[in-house]
PDB file of C-alpha atoms and ligand atoms in Angstrom:
ATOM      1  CA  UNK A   8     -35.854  25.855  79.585  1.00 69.00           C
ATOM      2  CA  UNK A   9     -37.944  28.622  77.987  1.00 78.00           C
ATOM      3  CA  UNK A  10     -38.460  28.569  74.154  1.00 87.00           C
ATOM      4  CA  UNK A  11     -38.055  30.999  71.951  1.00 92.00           C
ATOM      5  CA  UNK A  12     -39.283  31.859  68.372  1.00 94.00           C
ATOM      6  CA  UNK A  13     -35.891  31.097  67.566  1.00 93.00           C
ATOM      7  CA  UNK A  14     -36.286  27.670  68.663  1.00 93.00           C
ATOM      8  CA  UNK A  15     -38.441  26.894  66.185  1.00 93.00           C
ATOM      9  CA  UNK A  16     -36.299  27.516  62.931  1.00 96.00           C
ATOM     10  CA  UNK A  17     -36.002  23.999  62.563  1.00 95.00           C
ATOM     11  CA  UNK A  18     -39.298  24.372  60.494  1.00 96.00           C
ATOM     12  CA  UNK A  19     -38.374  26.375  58.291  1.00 95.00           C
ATOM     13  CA  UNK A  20     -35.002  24.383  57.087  1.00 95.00           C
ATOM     14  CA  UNK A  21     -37.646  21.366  57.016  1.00 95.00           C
ATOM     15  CA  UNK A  22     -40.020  23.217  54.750  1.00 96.00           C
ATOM     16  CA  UNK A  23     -37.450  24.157  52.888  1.00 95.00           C
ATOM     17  CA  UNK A  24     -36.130  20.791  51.660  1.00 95.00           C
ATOM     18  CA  UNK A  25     -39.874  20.141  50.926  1.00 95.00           C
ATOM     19  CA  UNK A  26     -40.299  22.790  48.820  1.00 95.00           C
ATOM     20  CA  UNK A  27     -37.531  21.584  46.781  1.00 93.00           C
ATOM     21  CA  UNK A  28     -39.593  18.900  45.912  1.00 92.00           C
ATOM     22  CA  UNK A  29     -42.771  20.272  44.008  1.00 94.00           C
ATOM     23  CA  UNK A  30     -41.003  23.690  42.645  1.00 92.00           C
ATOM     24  CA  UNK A  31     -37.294  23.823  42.662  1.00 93.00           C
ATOM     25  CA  UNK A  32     -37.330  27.649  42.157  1.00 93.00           C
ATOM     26  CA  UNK A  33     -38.038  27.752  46.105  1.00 94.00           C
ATOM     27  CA  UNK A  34     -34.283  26.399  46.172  1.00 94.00           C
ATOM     28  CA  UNK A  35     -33.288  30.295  45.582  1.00 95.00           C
ATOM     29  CA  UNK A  36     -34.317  31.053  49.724  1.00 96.00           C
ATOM     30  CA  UNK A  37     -31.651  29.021  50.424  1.00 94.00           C
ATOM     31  CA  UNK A  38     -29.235  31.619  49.791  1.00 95.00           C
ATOM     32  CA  UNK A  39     -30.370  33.125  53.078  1.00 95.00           C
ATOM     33  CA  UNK A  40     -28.527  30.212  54.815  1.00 93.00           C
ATOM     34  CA  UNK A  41     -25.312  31.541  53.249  1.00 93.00           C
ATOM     35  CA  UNK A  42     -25.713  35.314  53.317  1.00 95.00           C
ATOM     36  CA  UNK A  43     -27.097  35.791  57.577  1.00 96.00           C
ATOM     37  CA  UNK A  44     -24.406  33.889  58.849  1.00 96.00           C
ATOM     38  CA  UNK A  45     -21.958  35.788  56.860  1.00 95.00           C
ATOM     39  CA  UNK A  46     -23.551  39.024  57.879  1.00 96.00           C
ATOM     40  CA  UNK A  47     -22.910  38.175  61.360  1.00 95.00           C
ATOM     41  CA  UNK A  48     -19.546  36.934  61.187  1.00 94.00           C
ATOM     42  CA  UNK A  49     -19.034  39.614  58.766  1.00 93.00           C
ATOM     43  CA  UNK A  50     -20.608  42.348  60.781  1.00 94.00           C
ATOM     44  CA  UNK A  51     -21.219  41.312  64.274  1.00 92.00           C
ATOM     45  CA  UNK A  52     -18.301  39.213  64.574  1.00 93.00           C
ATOM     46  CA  UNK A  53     -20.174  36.705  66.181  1.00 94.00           C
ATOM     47  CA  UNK A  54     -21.508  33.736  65.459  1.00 95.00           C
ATOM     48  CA  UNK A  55     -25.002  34.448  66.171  1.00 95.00           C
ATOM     49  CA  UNK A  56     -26.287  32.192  63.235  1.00 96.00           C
ATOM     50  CA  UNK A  57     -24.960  29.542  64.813  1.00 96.00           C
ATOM     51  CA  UNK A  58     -25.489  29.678  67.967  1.00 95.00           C
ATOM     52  CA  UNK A  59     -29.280  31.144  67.449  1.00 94.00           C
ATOM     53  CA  UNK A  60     -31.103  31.033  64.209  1.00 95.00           C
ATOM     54  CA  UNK A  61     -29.564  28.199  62.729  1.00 96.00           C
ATOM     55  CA  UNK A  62     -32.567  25.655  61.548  1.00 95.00           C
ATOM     56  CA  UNK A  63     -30.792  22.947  60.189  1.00 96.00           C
ATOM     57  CA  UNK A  64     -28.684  22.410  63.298  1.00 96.00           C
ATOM     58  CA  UNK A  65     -32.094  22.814  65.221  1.00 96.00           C
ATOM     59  CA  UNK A  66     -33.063  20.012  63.252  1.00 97.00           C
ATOM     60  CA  UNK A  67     -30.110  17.771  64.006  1.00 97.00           C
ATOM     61  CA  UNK A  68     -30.588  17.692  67.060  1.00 96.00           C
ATOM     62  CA  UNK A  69     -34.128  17.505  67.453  1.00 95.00           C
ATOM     63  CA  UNK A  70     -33.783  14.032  65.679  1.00 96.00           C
ATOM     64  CA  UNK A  71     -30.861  12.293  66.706  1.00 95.00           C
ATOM     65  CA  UNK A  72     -32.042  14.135  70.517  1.00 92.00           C
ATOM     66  CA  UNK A  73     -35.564  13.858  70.985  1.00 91.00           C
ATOM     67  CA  UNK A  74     -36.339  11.680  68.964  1.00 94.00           C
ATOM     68  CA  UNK A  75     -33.124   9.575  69.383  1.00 92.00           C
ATOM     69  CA  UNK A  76     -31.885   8.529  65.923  1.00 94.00           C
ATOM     70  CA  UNK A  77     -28.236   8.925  67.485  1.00 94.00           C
ATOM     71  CA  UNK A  78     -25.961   6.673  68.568  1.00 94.00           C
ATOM     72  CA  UNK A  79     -24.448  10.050  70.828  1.00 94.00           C
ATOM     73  CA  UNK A  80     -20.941   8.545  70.012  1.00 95.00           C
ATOM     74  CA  UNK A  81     -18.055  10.883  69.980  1.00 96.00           C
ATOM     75  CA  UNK A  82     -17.030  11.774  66.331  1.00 96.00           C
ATOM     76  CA  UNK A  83     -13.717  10.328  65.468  1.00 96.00           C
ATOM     77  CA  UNK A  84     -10.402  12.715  65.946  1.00 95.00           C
ATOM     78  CA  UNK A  85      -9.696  13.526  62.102  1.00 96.00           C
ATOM     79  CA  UNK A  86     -13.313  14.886  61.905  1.00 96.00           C
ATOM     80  CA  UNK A  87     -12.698  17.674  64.301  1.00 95.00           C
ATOM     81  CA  UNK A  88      -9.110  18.323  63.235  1.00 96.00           C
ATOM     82  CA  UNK A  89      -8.104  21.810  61.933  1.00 95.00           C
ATOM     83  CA  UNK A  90      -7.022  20.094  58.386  1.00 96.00           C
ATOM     84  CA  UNK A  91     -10.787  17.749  57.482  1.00 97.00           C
ATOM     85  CA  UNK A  92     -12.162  20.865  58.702  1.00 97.00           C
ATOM     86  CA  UNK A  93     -10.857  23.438  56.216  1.00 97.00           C
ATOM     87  CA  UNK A  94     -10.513  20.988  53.846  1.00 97.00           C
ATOM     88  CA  UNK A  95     -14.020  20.369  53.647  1.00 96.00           C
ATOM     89  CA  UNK A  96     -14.539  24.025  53.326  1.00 97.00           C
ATOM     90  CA  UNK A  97     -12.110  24.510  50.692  1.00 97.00           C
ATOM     91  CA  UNK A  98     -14.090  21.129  48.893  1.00 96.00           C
ATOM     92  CA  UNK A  99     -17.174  22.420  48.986  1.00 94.00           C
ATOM     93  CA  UNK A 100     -15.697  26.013  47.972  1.00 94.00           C
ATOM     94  CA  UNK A 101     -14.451  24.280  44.611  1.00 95.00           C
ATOM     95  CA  UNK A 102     -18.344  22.058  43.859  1.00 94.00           C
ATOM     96  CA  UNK A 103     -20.209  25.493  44.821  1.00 95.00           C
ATOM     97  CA  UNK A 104     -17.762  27.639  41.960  1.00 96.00           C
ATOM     98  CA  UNK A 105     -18.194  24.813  39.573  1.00 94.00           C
ATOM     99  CA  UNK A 106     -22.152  24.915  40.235  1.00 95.00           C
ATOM    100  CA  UNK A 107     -22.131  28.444  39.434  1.00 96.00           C
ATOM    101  CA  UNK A 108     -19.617  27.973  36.005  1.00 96.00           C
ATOM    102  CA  UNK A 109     -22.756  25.538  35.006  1.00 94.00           C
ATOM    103  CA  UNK A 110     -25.075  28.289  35.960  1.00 95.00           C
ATOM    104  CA  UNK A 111     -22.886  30.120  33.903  1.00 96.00           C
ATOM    105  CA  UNK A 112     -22.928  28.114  31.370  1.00 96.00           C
ATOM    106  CA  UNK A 113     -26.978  27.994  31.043  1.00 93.00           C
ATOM    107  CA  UNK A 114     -27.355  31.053  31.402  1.00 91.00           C
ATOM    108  CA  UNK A 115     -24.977  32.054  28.436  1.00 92.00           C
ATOM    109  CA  UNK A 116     -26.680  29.574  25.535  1.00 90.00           C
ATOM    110  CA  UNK A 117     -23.516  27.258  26.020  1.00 90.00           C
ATOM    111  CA  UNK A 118     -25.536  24.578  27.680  1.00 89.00           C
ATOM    112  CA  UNK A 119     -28.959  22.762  28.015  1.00 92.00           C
ATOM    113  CA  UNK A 120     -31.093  23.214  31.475  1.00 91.00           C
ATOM    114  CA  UNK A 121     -30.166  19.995  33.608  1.00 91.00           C
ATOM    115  CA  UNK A 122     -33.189  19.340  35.364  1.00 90.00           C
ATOM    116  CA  UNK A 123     -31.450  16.790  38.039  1.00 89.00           C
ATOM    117  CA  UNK A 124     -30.426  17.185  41.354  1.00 93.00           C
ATOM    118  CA  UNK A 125     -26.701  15.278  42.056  1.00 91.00           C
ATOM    119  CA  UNK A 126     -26.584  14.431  45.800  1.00 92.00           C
ATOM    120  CA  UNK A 127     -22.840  14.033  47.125  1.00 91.00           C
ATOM    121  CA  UNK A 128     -21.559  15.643  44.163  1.00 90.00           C
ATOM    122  CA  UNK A 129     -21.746  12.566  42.216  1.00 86.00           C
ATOM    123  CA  UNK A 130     -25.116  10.935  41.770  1.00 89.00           C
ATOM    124  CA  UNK A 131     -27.495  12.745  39.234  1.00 88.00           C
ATOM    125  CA  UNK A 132     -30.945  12.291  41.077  1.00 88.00           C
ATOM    126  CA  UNK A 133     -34.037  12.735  38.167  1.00 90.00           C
ATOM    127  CA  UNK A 134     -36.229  15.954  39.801  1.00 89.00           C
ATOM    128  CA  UNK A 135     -37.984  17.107  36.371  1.00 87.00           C
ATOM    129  CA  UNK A 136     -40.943  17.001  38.534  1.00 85.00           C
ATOM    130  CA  UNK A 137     -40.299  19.931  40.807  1.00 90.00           C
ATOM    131  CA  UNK A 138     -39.715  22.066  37.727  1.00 91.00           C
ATOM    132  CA  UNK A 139     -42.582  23.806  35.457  1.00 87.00           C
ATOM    133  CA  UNK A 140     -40.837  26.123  33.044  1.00 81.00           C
ATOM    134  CA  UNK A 141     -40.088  29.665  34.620  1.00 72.00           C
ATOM    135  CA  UNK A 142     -40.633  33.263  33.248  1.00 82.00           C
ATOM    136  CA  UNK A 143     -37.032  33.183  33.714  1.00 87.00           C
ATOM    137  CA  UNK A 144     -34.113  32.249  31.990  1.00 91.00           C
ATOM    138  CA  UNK A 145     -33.577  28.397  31.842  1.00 92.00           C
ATOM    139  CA  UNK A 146     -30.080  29.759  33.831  1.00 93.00           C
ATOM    140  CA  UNK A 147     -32.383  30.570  37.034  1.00 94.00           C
ATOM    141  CA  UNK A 148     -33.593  27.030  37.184  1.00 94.00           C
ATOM    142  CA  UNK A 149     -29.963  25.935  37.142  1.00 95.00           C
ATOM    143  CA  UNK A 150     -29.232  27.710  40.000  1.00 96.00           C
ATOM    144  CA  UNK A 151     -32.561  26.233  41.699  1.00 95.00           C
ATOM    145  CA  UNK A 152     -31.221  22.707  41.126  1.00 95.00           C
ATOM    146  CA  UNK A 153     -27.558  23.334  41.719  1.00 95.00           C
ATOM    147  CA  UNK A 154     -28.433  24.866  45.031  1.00 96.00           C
ATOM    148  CA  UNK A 155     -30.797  22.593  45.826  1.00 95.00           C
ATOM    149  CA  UNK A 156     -28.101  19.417  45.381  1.00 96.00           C
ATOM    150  CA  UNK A 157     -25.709  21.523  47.840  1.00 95.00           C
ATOM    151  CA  UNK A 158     -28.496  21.666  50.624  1.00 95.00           C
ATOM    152  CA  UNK A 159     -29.486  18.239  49.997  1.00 95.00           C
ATOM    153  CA  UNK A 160     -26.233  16.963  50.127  1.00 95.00           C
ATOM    154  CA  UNK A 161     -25.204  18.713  53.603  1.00 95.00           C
ATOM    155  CA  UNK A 162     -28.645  17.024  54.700  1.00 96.00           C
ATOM    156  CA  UNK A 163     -27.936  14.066  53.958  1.00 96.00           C
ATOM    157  CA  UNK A 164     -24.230  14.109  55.469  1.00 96.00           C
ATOM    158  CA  UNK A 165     -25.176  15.641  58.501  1.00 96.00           C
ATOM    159  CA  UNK A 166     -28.082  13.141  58.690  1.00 97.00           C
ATOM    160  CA  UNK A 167     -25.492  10.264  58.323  1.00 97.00           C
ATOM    161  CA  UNK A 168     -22.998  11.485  61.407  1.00 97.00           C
ATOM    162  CA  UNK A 169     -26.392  12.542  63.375  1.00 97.00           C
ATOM    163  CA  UNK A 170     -26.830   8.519  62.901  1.00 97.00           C
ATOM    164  CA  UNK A 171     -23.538   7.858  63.393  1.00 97.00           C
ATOM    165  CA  UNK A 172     -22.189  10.231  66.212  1.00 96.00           C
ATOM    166  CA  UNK A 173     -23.580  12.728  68.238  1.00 96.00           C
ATOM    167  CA  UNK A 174     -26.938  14.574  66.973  1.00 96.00           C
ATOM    168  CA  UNK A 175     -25.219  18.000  66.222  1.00 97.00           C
ATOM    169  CA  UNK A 176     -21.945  16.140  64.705  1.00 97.00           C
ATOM    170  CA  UNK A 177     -22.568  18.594  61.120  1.00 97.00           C
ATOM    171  CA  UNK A 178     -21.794  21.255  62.735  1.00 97.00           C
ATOM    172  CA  UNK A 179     -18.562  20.345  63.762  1.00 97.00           C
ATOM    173  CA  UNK A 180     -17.466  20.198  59.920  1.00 97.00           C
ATOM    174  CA  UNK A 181     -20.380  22.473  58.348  1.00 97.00           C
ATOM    175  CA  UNK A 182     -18.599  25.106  55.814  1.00 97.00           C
ATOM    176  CA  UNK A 183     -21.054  27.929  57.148  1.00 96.00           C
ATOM    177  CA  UNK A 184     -19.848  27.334  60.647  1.00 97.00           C
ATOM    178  CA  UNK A 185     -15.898  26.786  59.848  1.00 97.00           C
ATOM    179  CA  UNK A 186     -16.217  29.929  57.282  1.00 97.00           C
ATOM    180  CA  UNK A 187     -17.682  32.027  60.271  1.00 97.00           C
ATOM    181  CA  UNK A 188     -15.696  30.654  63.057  1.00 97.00           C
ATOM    182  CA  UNK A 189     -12.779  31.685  61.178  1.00 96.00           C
ATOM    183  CA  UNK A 190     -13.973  35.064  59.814  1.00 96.00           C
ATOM    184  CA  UNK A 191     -14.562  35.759  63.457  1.00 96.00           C
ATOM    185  CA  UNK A 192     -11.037  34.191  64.098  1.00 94.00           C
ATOM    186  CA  UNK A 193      -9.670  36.264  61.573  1.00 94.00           C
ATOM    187  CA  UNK A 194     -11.808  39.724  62.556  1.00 90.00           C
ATOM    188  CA  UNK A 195     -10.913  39.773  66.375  1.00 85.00           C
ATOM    189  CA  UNK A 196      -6.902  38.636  65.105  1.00 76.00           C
ATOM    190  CA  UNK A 197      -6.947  35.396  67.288  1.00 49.00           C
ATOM    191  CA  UNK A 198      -5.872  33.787  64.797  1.00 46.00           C
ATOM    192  CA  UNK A 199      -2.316  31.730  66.139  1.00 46.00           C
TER     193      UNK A 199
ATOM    194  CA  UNK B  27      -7.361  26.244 106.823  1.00 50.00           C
ATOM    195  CA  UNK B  28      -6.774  23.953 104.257  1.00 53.00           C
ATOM    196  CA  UNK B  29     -10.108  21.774 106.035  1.00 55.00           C
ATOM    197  CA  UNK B  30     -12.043  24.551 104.405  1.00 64.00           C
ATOM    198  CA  UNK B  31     -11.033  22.938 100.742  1.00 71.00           C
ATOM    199  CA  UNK B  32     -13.675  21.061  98.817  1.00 81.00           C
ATOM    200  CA  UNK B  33     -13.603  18.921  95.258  1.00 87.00           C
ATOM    201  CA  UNK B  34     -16.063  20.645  92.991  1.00 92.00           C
ATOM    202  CA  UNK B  35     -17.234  19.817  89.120  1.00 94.00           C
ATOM    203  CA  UNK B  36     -16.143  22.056  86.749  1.00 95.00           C
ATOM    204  CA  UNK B  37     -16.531  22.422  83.039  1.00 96.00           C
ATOM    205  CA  UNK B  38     -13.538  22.841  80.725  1.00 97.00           C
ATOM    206  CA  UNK B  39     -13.620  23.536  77.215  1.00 97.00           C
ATOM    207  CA  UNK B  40     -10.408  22.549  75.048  1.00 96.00           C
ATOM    208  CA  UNK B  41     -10.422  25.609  73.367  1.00 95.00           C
ATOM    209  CA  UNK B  42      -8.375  25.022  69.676  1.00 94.00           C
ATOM    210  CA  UNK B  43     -10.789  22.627  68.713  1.00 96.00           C
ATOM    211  CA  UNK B  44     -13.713  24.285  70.021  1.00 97.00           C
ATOM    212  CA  UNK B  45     -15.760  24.758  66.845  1.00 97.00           C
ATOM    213  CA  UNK B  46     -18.216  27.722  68.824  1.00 97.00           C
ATOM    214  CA  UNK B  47     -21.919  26.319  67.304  1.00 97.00           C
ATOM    215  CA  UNK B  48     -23.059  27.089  70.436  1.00 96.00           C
ATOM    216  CA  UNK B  49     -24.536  23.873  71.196  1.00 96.00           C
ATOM    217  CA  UNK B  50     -23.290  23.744  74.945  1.00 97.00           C
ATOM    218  CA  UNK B  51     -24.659  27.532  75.634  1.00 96.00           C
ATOM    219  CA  UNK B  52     -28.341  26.376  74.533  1.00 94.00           C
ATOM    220  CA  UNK B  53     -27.906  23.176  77.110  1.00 95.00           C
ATOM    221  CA  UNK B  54     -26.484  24.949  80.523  1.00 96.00           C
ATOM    222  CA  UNK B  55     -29.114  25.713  83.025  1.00 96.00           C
ATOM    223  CA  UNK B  56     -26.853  28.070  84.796  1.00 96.00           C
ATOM    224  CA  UNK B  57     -26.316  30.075  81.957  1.00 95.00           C
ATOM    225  CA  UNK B  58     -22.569  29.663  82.523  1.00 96.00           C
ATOM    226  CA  UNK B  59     -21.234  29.743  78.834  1.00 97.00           C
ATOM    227  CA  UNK B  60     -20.925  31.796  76.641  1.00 96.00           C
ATOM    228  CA  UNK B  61     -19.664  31.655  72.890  1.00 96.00           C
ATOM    229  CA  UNK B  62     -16.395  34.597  73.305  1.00 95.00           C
ATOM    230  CA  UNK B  63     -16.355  36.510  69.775  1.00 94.00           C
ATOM    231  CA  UNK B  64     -18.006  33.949  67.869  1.00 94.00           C
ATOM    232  CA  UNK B  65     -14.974  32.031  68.372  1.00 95.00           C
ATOM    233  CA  UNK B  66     -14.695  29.740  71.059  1.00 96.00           C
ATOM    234  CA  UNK B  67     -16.538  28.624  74.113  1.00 97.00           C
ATOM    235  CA  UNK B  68     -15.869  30.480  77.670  1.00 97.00           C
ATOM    236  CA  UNK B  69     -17.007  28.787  80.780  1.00 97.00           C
ATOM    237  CA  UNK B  70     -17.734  30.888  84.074  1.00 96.00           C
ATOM    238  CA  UNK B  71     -16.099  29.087  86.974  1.00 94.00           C
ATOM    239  CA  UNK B  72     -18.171  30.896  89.310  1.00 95.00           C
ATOM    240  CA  UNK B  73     -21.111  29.727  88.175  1.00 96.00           C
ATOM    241  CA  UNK B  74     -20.964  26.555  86.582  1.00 96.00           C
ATOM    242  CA  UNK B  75     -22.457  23.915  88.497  1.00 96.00           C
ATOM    243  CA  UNK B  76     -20.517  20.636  86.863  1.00 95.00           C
ATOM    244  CA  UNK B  77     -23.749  19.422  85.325  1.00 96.00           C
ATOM    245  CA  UNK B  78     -21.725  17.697  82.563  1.00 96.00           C
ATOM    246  CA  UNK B  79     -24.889  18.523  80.483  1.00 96.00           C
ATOM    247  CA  UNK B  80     -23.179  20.932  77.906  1.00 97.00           C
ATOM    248  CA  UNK B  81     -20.149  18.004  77.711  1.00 96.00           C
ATOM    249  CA  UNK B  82     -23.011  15.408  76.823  1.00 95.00           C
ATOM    250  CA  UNK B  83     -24.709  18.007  74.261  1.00 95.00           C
ATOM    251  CA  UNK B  84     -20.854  19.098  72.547  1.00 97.00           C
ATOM    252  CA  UNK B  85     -21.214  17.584  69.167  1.00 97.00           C
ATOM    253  CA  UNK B  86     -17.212  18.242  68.604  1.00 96.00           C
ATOM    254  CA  UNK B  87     -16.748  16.784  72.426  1.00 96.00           C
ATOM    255  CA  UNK B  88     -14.543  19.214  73.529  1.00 97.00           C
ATOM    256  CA  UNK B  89     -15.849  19.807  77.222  1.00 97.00           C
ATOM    257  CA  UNK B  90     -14.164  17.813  80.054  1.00 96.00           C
ATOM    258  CA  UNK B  91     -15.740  17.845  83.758  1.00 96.00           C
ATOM    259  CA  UNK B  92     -12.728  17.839  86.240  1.00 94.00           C
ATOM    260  CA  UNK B  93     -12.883  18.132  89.543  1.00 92.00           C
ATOM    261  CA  UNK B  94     -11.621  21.382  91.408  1.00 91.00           C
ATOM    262  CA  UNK B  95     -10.060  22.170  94.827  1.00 86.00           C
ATOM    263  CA  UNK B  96     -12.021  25.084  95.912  1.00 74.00           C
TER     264      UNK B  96
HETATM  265  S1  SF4 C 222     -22.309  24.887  62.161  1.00 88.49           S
HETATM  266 FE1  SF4 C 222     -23.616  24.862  60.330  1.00 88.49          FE
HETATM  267  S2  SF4 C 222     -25.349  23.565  60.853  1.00 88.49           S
HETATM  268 FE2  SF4 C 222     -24.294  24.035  62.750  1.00 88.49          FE
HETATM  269  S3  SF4 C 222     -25.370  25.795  63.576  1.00 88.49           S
HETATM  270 FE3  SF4 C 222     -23.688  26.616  62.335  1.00 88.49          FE
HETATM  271  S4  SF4 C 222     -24.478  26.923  60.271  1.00 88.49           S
HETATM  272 FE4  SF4 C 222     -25.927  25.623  61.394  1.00 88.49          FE
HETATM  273  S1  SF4 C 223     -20.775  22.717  72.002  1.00 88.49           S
HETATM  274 FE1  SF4 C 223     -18.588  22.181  72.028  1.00 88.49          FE
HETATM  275  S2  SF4 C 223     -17.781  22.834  70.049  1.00 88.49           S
HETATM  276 FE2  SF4 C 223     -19.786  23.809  70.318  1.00 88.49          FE
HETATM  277  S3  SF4 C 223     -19.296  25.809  71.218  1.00 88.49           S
HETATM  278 FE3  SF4 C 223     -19.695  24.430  72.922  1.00 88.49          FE
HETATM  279  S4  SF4 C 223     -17.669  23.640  73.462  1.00 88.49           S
HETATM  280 FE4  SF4 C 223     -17.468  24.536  71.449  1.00 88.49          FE
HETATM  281  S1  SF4 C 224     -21.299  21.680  83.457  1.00 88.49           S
HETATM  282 FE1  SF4 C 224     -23.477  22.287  83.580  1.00 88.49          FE
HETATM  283  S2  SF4 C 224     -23.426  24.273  84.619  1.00 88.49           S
HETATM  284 FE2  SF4 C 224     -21.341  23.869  83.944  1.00 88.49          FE
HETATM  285  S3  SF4 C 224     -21.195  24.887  81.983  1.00 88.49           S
HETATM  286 FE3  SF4 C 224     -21.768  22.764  81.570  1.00 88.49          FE
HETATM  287  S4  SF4 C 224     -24.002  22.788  81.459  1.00 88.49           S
HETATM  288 FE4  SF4 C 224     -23.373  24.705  82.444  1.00 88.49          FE
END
């Protein structure tokens, strides 16, 4: 089938998790991931992020496709049901407000710059390396790493059910793509 | 009349868990679904072919091929 720039996103979200790893201010483009997809659900009411310009998915299933690091099993029931599914999202709803309290938190005097990155919202991961002072606030580099440890862990998640499952198998619990499925949902009043 | 009726492949998508990534539109060489509203996934009868290709690519494995009487 024909290719399209589009096709080729899968670069970028691959150069972005690099990036991460020699300057973690690069962490702020990440944002982009949340704010296009809202835009379309938000303004479109589609879910053209998705089903286009999404890297990360592109990524997915380039590996566990062409280059076959999936065992292409079905994912199990609970994983597509309407209740893991929102709960996720409501999960990582709660770790993304608490990242930005500690953002907060920097960024009023309260607390010291952490310069880690904690994958799976649990293990603090050393990453002083990627960070070099800022003409910034200390509270900017927060962010950086905060955000960073929420793409990071999605990557590594999705990596594990792209093992596990099918190659795609994040996007069947992704928060972007539950959030805009049901904004959409909620914007054309399909919602049962 | 009724020797005129033949089986063919169809795709069906079980639309309430249909998560609409889009995964199955990117996969179907006829072009035959499309994501309705950002919502769910909408198969055209008329042109789908049976493939199973966009059932094989579904990462939430929500597309069934059934045969049809046509
Ligand atoms: S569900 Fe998530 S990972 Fe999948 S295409 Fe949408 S935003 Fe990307
Ligand atoms: S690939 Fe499956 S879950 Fe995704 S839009 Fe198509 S039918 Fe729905
Ligand atoms: S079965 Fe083949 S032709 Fe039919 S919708 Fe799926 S990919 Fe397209």
């Amino acid at each position: 089938m024909k290719k399209h720039w589009h096709d080729y996103l899968w670069i970028l979200s691959l150069t972005y998790l690099l990036l991460g790893f020699f300057n973690i201010l690069f962490a702020w483009l990440g944002l982009l991931c949340f704010f296009i997809p809202l835009l379309f659900a938000g303004i479109g009411g589609n879910k053209g992020y998705c089903n286009r310009y999404c890297g990360r998915g592109q990524l997915f299933g380039l590996l566990g496709g062409r280059f076959g690091l999936s065992r292409k099993k079905d994912v199990p029931g609970w994983m597509k049901s309407k209740g893991f599914r929102y709960g996720f999202l409501i999960f990582f709803f709660i770790m993304f407000f608490q990242m930005l309290w500690n953002t907060y938190l920097v960024f009023a005097g309260a607390k010291s710059l952490g310069q880690a990155v904690t994958l799976l919202w649990t293990f603090k991961l050393p990453w002083h390396w990627a960070y070099h002072g800022t003409l910034f606030h200390a509270g900017v580099a927060q962010f950086a790493f905060g955000f960073y440890s929420v793409m990071l862990t999605s990557t590594v998640l999705g990596f594990f059910t792209m093992l596990l499952f099918k190659p795609r198998s994040w996007c069947v619990y992704c928060p972007m793509g539950t959030m805009t499925q049901l904004i959409c949902k909620l914007k054309n009043k399909e919602v049962q | 009349m009724e020797t005129t009726a033949r089986k063919k492949r169809k795709a069906f998508v079980e639309e309430h868990t249909c998560v609409a990534c889009g995964c199955c539109v990117k996969v179907c060489p006829m072009k035959a679904i499309q994501i309705w509203k950002g919502t769910v996934a909408k198969v055209d009868q008329t042109t789908c072919v049976g493939c199973g290709k966009c059932a094989r690519e579904c990462p939430a494995s929500v597309i069934e091929i059934r045969e049809v009487t046509v």
